[in-house]
Amino acid sequence: MVEWPTTAAEAIAVQEELRGLVEVADVGAPARYVAGLDVAYDRDRLAAAVVVLDAATLGEVDRAVVLGETTFPYIPGLFAFREIPSLLTGLERLTVRPGLLVCDGQGLAHPRRFGLACHLGVLTGIPSIGVAKTTYVGTHQELGHERGTTADLVDGDEVVGAAVRTQDGVKPVYVSVGHRVTLATAVAHVLRLAPAYRLPETTRLADRACRAGLRDG
DNA sequence: GCGACAG
DNA sequence: ATCTTGTCGC
C-alpha cells in the first residue's frame, strides 16, 4: 500500500485525493467472473473473504479467505480503511481475475463520493459496485412492491445510486457505482446476482466464507 | 450545539 | 460488525 493513513484526517485526505480517479462508464468486456467481498470481525481479529462466481451460472470458481487483525477503527465515512488491506490480500491470492467486484457497502453513495467500492475499484483497476443493506447518504421515493423495481437514491442534487427491490416484498438494497461501471449496469448485475434472495449470491457466499474463516481460523 | 452515521 | 428468543408467514 503506497499511501495508508493512520488518522481520520489523513484518511479523509486520501479520499479527497483519489476520488478524482473514479470512472463512471462501462469499461471492458462484460464480466465473466464476479467477486463478492466481505469481512467478519471478532474483537481485533478479522477474516476477509473474496468469493468468485461464474456470472453465467453463479457457480463458485475460486475463493480466498485471509485472517488478520484490525488496523483501523470503524468510523462512518472511513469504513474502507478498515477493510481494504485484507481484501486486497485476498484478491492477490485468487487464481482468476474477476471482471467485477461486488462490495458490501457504498460506492458513490458516500458523503465524499468515495465509499469502499470506489476505493477498491480505483486501487485495483477492476470495475466495482457497492451493494449496501441500508442507506448512508441519500433518500428515495417509495418503490414498487415487485422484484426489479428501482428508485433513484438522491443526495443534494445528485443521483448517487439506486434503491433496488431484489425480491417481491423485501426491503430494497442500495446500489451505487464503484468504478468503471454505470449505475444501470450495476443495477442489472445486482438483479442477475440475486435470483432467489434479497442479497446477491456474491455477498451471501462471501459473508458465509468470512464467518467460517473467523470461526475455525 | 445536537443527533445521525455503510460495516 | 456483533450481541440474541421468539415469532410471523409460507
mmCIF file of C-alpha atoms (C1' of nucleotides) in Angstrom:
data_model
loop_
_atom_site.group_PDB
_atom_site.id
_atom_site.type_symbol
_atom_site.label_atom_id
_atom_site.label_comp_id
_atom_site.label_asym_id
_atom_site.label_seq_id
_atom_site.Cartn_x
_atom_site.Cartn_y
_atom_site.Cartn_z
ATOM 1 C CA MET A 1 0.000 0.000 0.000
ATOM 2 C CA VAL A 2 1.698 3.140 -1.198
ATOM 3 C CA GLU A 3 -0.197 5.566 0.985
ATOM 4 C CA TRP A 4 -2.012 4.330 4.050
ATOM 5 C CA PRO A 5 -3.295 6.718 6.740
ATOM 6 C CA THR A 6 -3.362 6.207 10.476
ATOM 7 C CA THR A 7 -5.580 9.129 11.455
ATOM 8 C CA ALA A 8 -9.041 10.189 10.343
ATOM 9 C CA ALA A 9 -7.694 13.441 8.902
ATOM 10 C CA GLU A 10 -5.139 11.573 6.808
ATOM 11 C CA ALA A 11 -7.762 9.107 5.646
ATOM 12 C CA ILE A 12 -10.074 11.897 4.504
ATOM 13 C CA ALA A 13 -7.166 13.479 2.634
ATOM 14 C CA VAL A 14 -6.574 10.177 0.814
ATOM 15 C CA GLN A 15 -10.238 10.034 -0.194
ATOM 16 C CA GLU A 16 -10.158 13.597 -1.471
ATOM 17 C CA GLU A 17 -7.064 12.755 -3.474
ATOM 18 C CA LEU A 18 -8.321 9.527 -5.016
ATOM 19 C CA ARG A 19 -11.921 10.484 -5.692
ATOM 20 C CA GLY A 20 -10.927 12.203 -8.913
ATOM 21 C CA LEU A 21 -9.775 8.870 -10.327
ATOM 22 C CA VAL A 22 -13.216 7.265 -10.270
ATOM 23 C CA GLU A 23 -14.533 6.452 -13.748
ATOM 24 C CA VAL A 24 -18.282 6.269 -14.222
ATOM 25 C CA ALA A 25 -18.525 4.388 -17.518
ATOM 26 C CA ASP A 26 -18.707 0.764 -18.586
ATOM 27 C CA VAL A 27 -15.108 -0.289 -19.139
ATOM 28 C CA GLY A 28 -14.028 -3.609 -20.595
ATOM 29 C CA ALA A 29 -15.940 -6.668 -21.701
ATOM 30 C CA PRO A 30 -18.960 -7.885 -19.707
ATOM 31 C CA ALA A 31 -17.621 -9.653 -16.640
ATOM 32 C CA ARG A 32 -17.354 -13.431 -16.854
ATOM 33 C CA TYR A 33 -16.162 -13.751 -13.264
ATOM 34 C CA VAL A 34 -17.794 -11.759 -10.488
ATOM 35 C CA ALA A 35 -16.335 -11.469 -6.989
ATOM 36 C CA GLY A 36 -18.137 -10.933 -3.714
ATOM 37 C CA LEU A 37 -16.139 -9.416 -0.843
ATOM 38 C CA ASP A 38 -16.884 -9.273 2.866
ATOM 39 C CA VAL A 39 -15.140 -9.106 6.235
ATOM 40 C CA ALA A 40 -16.159 -10.514 9.632
ATOM 41 C CA TYR A 41 -14.781 -9.438 13.000
ATOM 42 C CA ASP A 42 -14.176 -10.796 16.477
ATOM 43 C CA ARG A 43 -12.640 -8.105 18.637
ATOM 44 C CA ASP A 44 -9.332 -7.337 16.955
ATOM 45 C CA ARG A 45 -9.335 -10.415 14.786
ATOM 46 C CA LEU A 46 -10.818 -10.382 11.307
ATOM 47 C CA ALA A 47 -11.408 -12.669 8.378
ATOM 48 C CA ALA A 48 -11.736 -11.272 4.862
ATOM 49 C CA ALA A 49 -13.284 -13.326 2.095
ATOM 50 C CA VAL A 50 -13.301 -12.963 -1.672
ATOM 51 C CA VAL A 51 -15.506 -15.454 -3.483
ATOM 52 C CA VAL A 52 -15.553 -15.598 -7.278
ATOM 53 C CA LEU A 53 -18.605 -16.806 -9.180
ATOM 54 C CA ASP A 54 -19.166 -17.533 -12.839
ATOM 55 C CA ALA A 55 -21.531 -14.757 -13.902
ATOM 56 C CA ALA A 56 -23.497 -17.078 -16.181
ATOM 57 C CA THR A 57 -24.112 -19.967 -13.786
ATOM 58 C CA LEU A 58 -23.453 -18.338 -10.393
ATOM 59 C CA GLY A 59 -21.279 -21.339 -9.642
ATOM 60 C CA GLU A 60 -18.222 -20.758 -7.485
ATOM 61 C CA VAL A 61 -14.897 -20.817 -9.328
ATOM 62 C CA ASP A 62 -12.460 -19.555 -6.708
ATOM 63 C CA ARG A 63 -12.176 -18.171 -3.221
ATOM 64 C CA ALA A 64 -9.635 -16.739 -0.804
ATOM 65 C CA VAL A 65 -10.017 -16.177 2.930
ATOM 66 C CA VAL A 66 -7.498 -14.015 4.776
ATOM 67 C CA LEU A 67 -7.092 -13.940 8.549
ATOM 68 C CA GLY A 68 -5.684 -10.823 10.164
ATOM 69 C CA GLU A 69 -6.134 -8.091 12.735
ATOM 70 C CA THR A 70 -7.830 -4.726 12.607
ATOM 71 C CA THR A 71 -5.567 -1.790 11.852
ATOM 72 C CA PHE A 72 -8.138 0.990 11.680
ATOM 73 C CA PRO A 73 -11.270 1.651 13.775
ATOM 74 C CA TYR A 74 -14.744 1.729 12.302
ATOM 75 C CA ILE A 75 -15.596 5.329 11.532
ATOM 76 C CA PRO A 76 -18.618 6.077 9.328
ATOM 77 C CA GLY A 77 -17.246 7.529 6.118
ATOM 78 C CA LEU A 78 -13.864 5.853 6.609
ATOM 79 C CA PHE A 79 -15.102 2.303 6.630
ATOM 80 C CA ALA A 80 -12.876 1.348 3.691
ATOM 81 C CA PHE A 81 -9.659 1.863 5.631
ATOM 82 C CA ARG A 82 -10.697 -0.917 7.979
ATOM 83 C CA GLU A 83 -11.423 -3.496 5.301
ATOM 84 C CA ILE A 84 -9.263 -2.771 2.278
ATOM 85 C CA PRO A 85 -5.852 -4.088 3.405
ATOM 86 C CA SER A 86 -7.065 -7.651 3.984
ATOM 87 C CA LEU A 87 -9.412 -7.579 0.987
ATOM 88 C CA LEU A 88 -6.510 -6.643 -1.288
ATOM 89 C CA THR A 89 -4.526 -9.562 0.102
ATOM 90 C CA GLY A 90 -7.460 -11.824 -0.685
ATOM 91 C CA LEU A 91 -7.652 -10.508 -4.244
ATOM 92 C CA GLU A 92 -3.936 -11.154 -4.725
ATOM 93 C CA ARG A 93 -4.402 -14.783 -3.750
ATOM 94 C CA LEU A 94 -7.015 -15.505 -6.394
ATOM 95 C CA THR A 95 -6.093 -17.617 -9.376
ATOM 96 C CA VAL A 96 -8.592 -15.857 -11.642
ATOM 97 C CA ARG A 97 -9.021 -12.147 -12.276
ATOM 98 C CA PRO A 98 -12.600 -11.039 -11.523
ATOM 99 C CA GLY A 99 -14.208 -8.663 -14.001
ATOM 100 C CA LEU A 100 -16.392 -7.106 -11.317
ATOM 101 C CA LEU A 101 -16.106 -6.575 -7.571
ATOM 102 C CA VAL A 102 -19.362 -6.597 -5.611
ATOM 103 C CA CYS A 103 -18.598 -4.803 -2.353
ATOM 104 C CA ASP A 104 -20.525 -4.891 0.914
ATOM 105 C CA GLY A 105 -21.153 -1.165 1.390
ATOM 106 C CA GLN A 106 -21.402 2.025 -0.614
ATOM 107 C CA GLY A 107 -19.663 3.295 -3.717
ATOM 108 C CA LEU A 108 -20.531 6.840 -4.765
ATOM 109 C CA ALA A 109 -23.377 6.984 -2.233
ATOM 110 C CA HIS A 110 -20.948 8.394 0.303
ATOM 111 C CA PRO A 111 -20.526 11.883 1.801
ATOM 112 C CA ARG A 112 -17.340 12.473 -0.208
ATOM 113 C CA ARG A 113 -18.469 10.243 -3.096
ATOM 114 C CA PHE A 114 -15.746 7.729 -2.341
ATOM 115 C CA GLY A 115 -17.054 4.719 -0.451
ATOM 116 C CA LEU A 116 -15.441 1.292 -0.178
ATOM 117 C CA ALA A 117 -16.448 0.193 -3.680
ATOM 118 C CA CYS A 118 -14.859 3.265 -5.298
ATOM 119 C CA HIS A 119 -11.709 2.868 -3.253
ATOM 120 C CA LEU A 120 -11.273 -0.816 -4.062
ATOM 121 C CA GLY A 121 -12.038 -0.184 -7.719
ATOM 122 C CA VAL A 122 -9.529 2.629 -8.077
ATOM 123 C CA LEU A 123 -6.827 0.662 -6.260
ATOM 124 C CA THR A 124 -7.266 -2.458 -8.410
ATOM 125 C CA GLY A 125 -8.499 -1.014 -11.686
ATOM 126 C CA ILE A 126 -11.265 -3.619 -11.638
ATOM 127 C CA PRO A 127 -14.866 -2.488 -12.266
ATOM 128 C CA SER A 128 -16.685 -2.380 -8.938
ATOM 129 C CA ILE A 129 -20.090 -1.730 -7.416
ATOM 130 C CA GLY A 130 -21.373 -1.194 -3.899
ATOM 131 C CA VAL A 131 -24.376 -3.080 -2.544
ATOM 132 C CA ALA A 132 -25.441 -1.904 0.920
ATOM 133 C CA LYS A 133 -28.206 -3.181 3.186
ATOM 134 C CA THR A 134 -29.019 0.318 4.456
ATOM 135 C CA THR A 135 -28.567 3.835 3.142
ATOM 136 C CA TYR A 136 -25.790 6.070 4.315
ATOM 137 C CA VAL A 137 -26.440 9.241 2.373
ATOM 138 C CA GLY A 138 -29.350 9.982 0.085
ATOM 139 C CA THR A 139 -33.098 9.458 0.089
ATOM 140 C CA HIS A 140 -35.513 7.937 -2.393
ATOM 141 C CA GLN A 141 -39.165 7.773 -3.309
ATOM 142 C CA GLU A 142 -41.247 4.773 -2.409
ATOM 143 C CA LEU A 143 -40.652 1.951 -4.840
ATOM 144 C CA GLY A 144 -42.926 -0.706 -6.206
ATOM 145 C CA HIS A 145 -43.509 -3.954 -4.359
ATOM 146 C CA GLU A 146 -42.201 -6.216 -7.116
ATOM 147 C CA ARG A 147 -38.728 -7.566 -7.761
ATOM 148 C CA GLY A 148 -36.855 -5.369 -10.222
ATOM 149 C CA THR A 149 -38.397 -2.091 -9.085
ATOM 150 C CA THR A 150 -35.907 0.731 -8.528
ATOM 151 C CA ALA A 151 -35.807 4.342 -7.369
ATOM 152 C CA ASP A 152 -33.037 6.907 -7.627
ATOM 153 C CA LEU A 153 -31.011 7.478 -4.464
ATOM 154 C CA VAL A 154 -30.638 11.246 -4.337
ATOM 155 C CA ASP A 155 -28.264 13.269 -2.171
ATOM 156 C CA GLY A 156 -28.445 17.008 -2.623
ATOM 157 C CA ASP A 157 -28.871 17.493 -6.364
ATOM 158 C CA GLU A 158 -27.061 14.319 -7.325
ATOM 159 C CA VAL A 159 -28.250 10.801 -8.109
ATOM 160 C CA VAL A 160 -25.697 8.806 -6.123
ATOM 161 C CA GLY A 161 -27.187 5.359 -6.507
ATOM 162 C CA ALA A 162 -30.402 3.351 -6.633
ATOM 163 C CA ALA A 163 -32.691 1.569 -4.211
ATOM 164 C CA VAL A 164 -33.350 -1.844 -5.759
ATOM 165 C CA ARG A 165 -36.026 -4.369 -4.819
ATOM 166 C CA THR A 166 -34.394 -7.712 -5.488
ATOM 167 C CA GLN A 167 -37.372 -9.881 -4.423
ATOM 168 C CA ASP A 168 -41.082 -9.210 -4.127
ATOM 169 C CA GLY A 169 -41.891 -7.534 -0.840
ATOM 170 C CA VAL A 170 -38.388 -7.467 0.655
ATOM 171 C CA LYS A 171 -36.562 -4.360 1.798
ATOM 172 C CA PRO A 172 -34.550 -2.818 -1.024
ATOM 173 C CA VAL A 173 -30.763 -2.920 -1.268
ATOM 174 C CA TYR A 174 -28.812 0.209 -2.092
ATOM 175 C CA VAL A 175 -26.662 0.015 -5.182
ATOM 176 C CA SER A 176 -24.058 2.544 -6.230
ATOM 177 C CA VAL A 177 -21.252 2.785 -8.738
ATOM 178 C CA GLY A 178 -17.772 1.983 -7.514
ATOM 179 C CA HIS A 179 -15.542 2.312 -10.566
ATOM 180 C CA ARG A 180 -15.558 1.666 -14.327
ATOM 181 C CA VAL A 181 -19.263 0.865 -14.493
ATOM 182 C CA THR A 182 -22.515 2.793 -14.909
ATOM 183 C CA LEU A 183 -25.377 2.763 -12.425
ATOM 184 C CA ALA A 184 -27.641 0.996 -14.923
ATOM 185 C CA THR A 185 -25.067 -1.774 -15.370
ATOM 186 C CA ALA A 186 -24.581 -2.024 -11.621
ATOM 187 C CA VAL A 187 -28.314 -2.465 -11.044
ATOM 188 C CA ALA A 188 -28.547 -5.063 -13.822
ATOM 189 C CA HIS A 189 -25.709 -7.044 -12.237
ATOM 190 C CA VAL A 190 -27.351 -6.982 -8.823
ATOM 191 C CA LEU A 191 -30.641 -8.296 -10.173
ATOM 192 C CA ARG A 192 -28.908 -11.108 -12.051
ATOM 193 C CA LEU A 193 -26.887 -11.984 -8.944
ATOM 194 C CA ALA A 194 -29.961 -12.089 -6.705
ATOM 195 C CA PRO A 195 -32.337 -14.607 -8.329
ATOM 196 C CA ALA A 196 -33.662 -16.064 -5.082
ATOM 197 C CA TYR A 197 -32.727 -13.950 -2.086
ATOM 198 C CA ARG A 198 -32.598 -10.298 -1.100
ATOM 199 C CA LEU A 199 -28.808 -10.128 -1.234
ATOM 200 C CA PRO A 200 -26.663 -11.032 -4.263
ATOM 201 C CA GLU A 201 -25.188 -14.543 -4.199
ATOM 202 C CA THR A 202 -21.745 -12.970 -4.207
ATOM 203 C CA THR A 203 -22.475 -11.199 -0.940
ATOM 204 C CA ARG A 204 -24.117 -14.226 0.634
ATOM 205 C CA LEU A 205 -21.235 -16.537 -0.174
ATOM 206 C CA ALA A 206 -18.578 -14.041 0.895
ATOM 207 C CA ASP A 207 -20.463 -13.492 4.154
ATOM 208 C CA ARG A 208 -20.569 -17.208 4.857
ATOM 209 C CA ALA A 209 -16.920 -17.624 3.918
ATOM 210 C CA CYS A 210 -15.558 -14.915 6.192
ATOM 211 C CA ARG A 211 -17.678 -16.011 9.146
ATOM 212 C CA ALA A 212 -16.487 -19.579 8.719
ATOM 213 C CA GLY A 213 -12.929 -18.293 8.456
ATOM 214 C CA LEU A 214 -13.260 -16.491 11.770
ATOM 215 C CA ARG A 215 -14.881 -19.451 13.445
ATOM 216 C CA ASP A 216 -12.338 -22.099 12.563
ATOM 217 C CA GLY A 217 -9.408 -19.891 11.678
ATOM 218 C "C1'" DG B 1 -24.769 22.840 19.712
ATOM 219 C "C1'" DC B 2 -27.283 18.119 18.860
ATOM 220 C "C1'" DG B 3 -28.103 13.898 16.662
ATOM 221 C "C1'" DA B 4 -27.194 10.588 12.904
ATOM 222 C "C1'" DC B 5 -23.862 7.702 10.973
ATOM 223 C "C1'" DA B 6 -22.015 1.881 5.226
ATOM 224 C "C1'" DG B 7 -19.976 -2.438 8.300
ATOM 225 C "C1'" DA C 1 -19.952 -5.644 12.603
ATOM 226 C "C1'" DT C 2 -21.900 -8.209 16.833
ATOM 227 C "C1'" DC C 3 -24.961 -9.303 20.873
ATOM 228 C "C1'" DT C 4 -29.586 -12.717 20.782
ATOM 229 C "C1'" DT C 5 -35.610 -15.583 21.679
ATOM 230 C "C1'" DG C 6 -39.276 -15.722 19.970
ATOM 231 C "C1'" DT C 7 -42.366 -15.087 16.345
ATOM 232 C "C1'" DC C 8 -44.869 -14.354 11.991
ATOM 233 C "C1'" DG C 9 -45.618 -16.408 7.476
ATOM 234 C "C1'" DC C 10 -45.289 -19.721 3.635
#
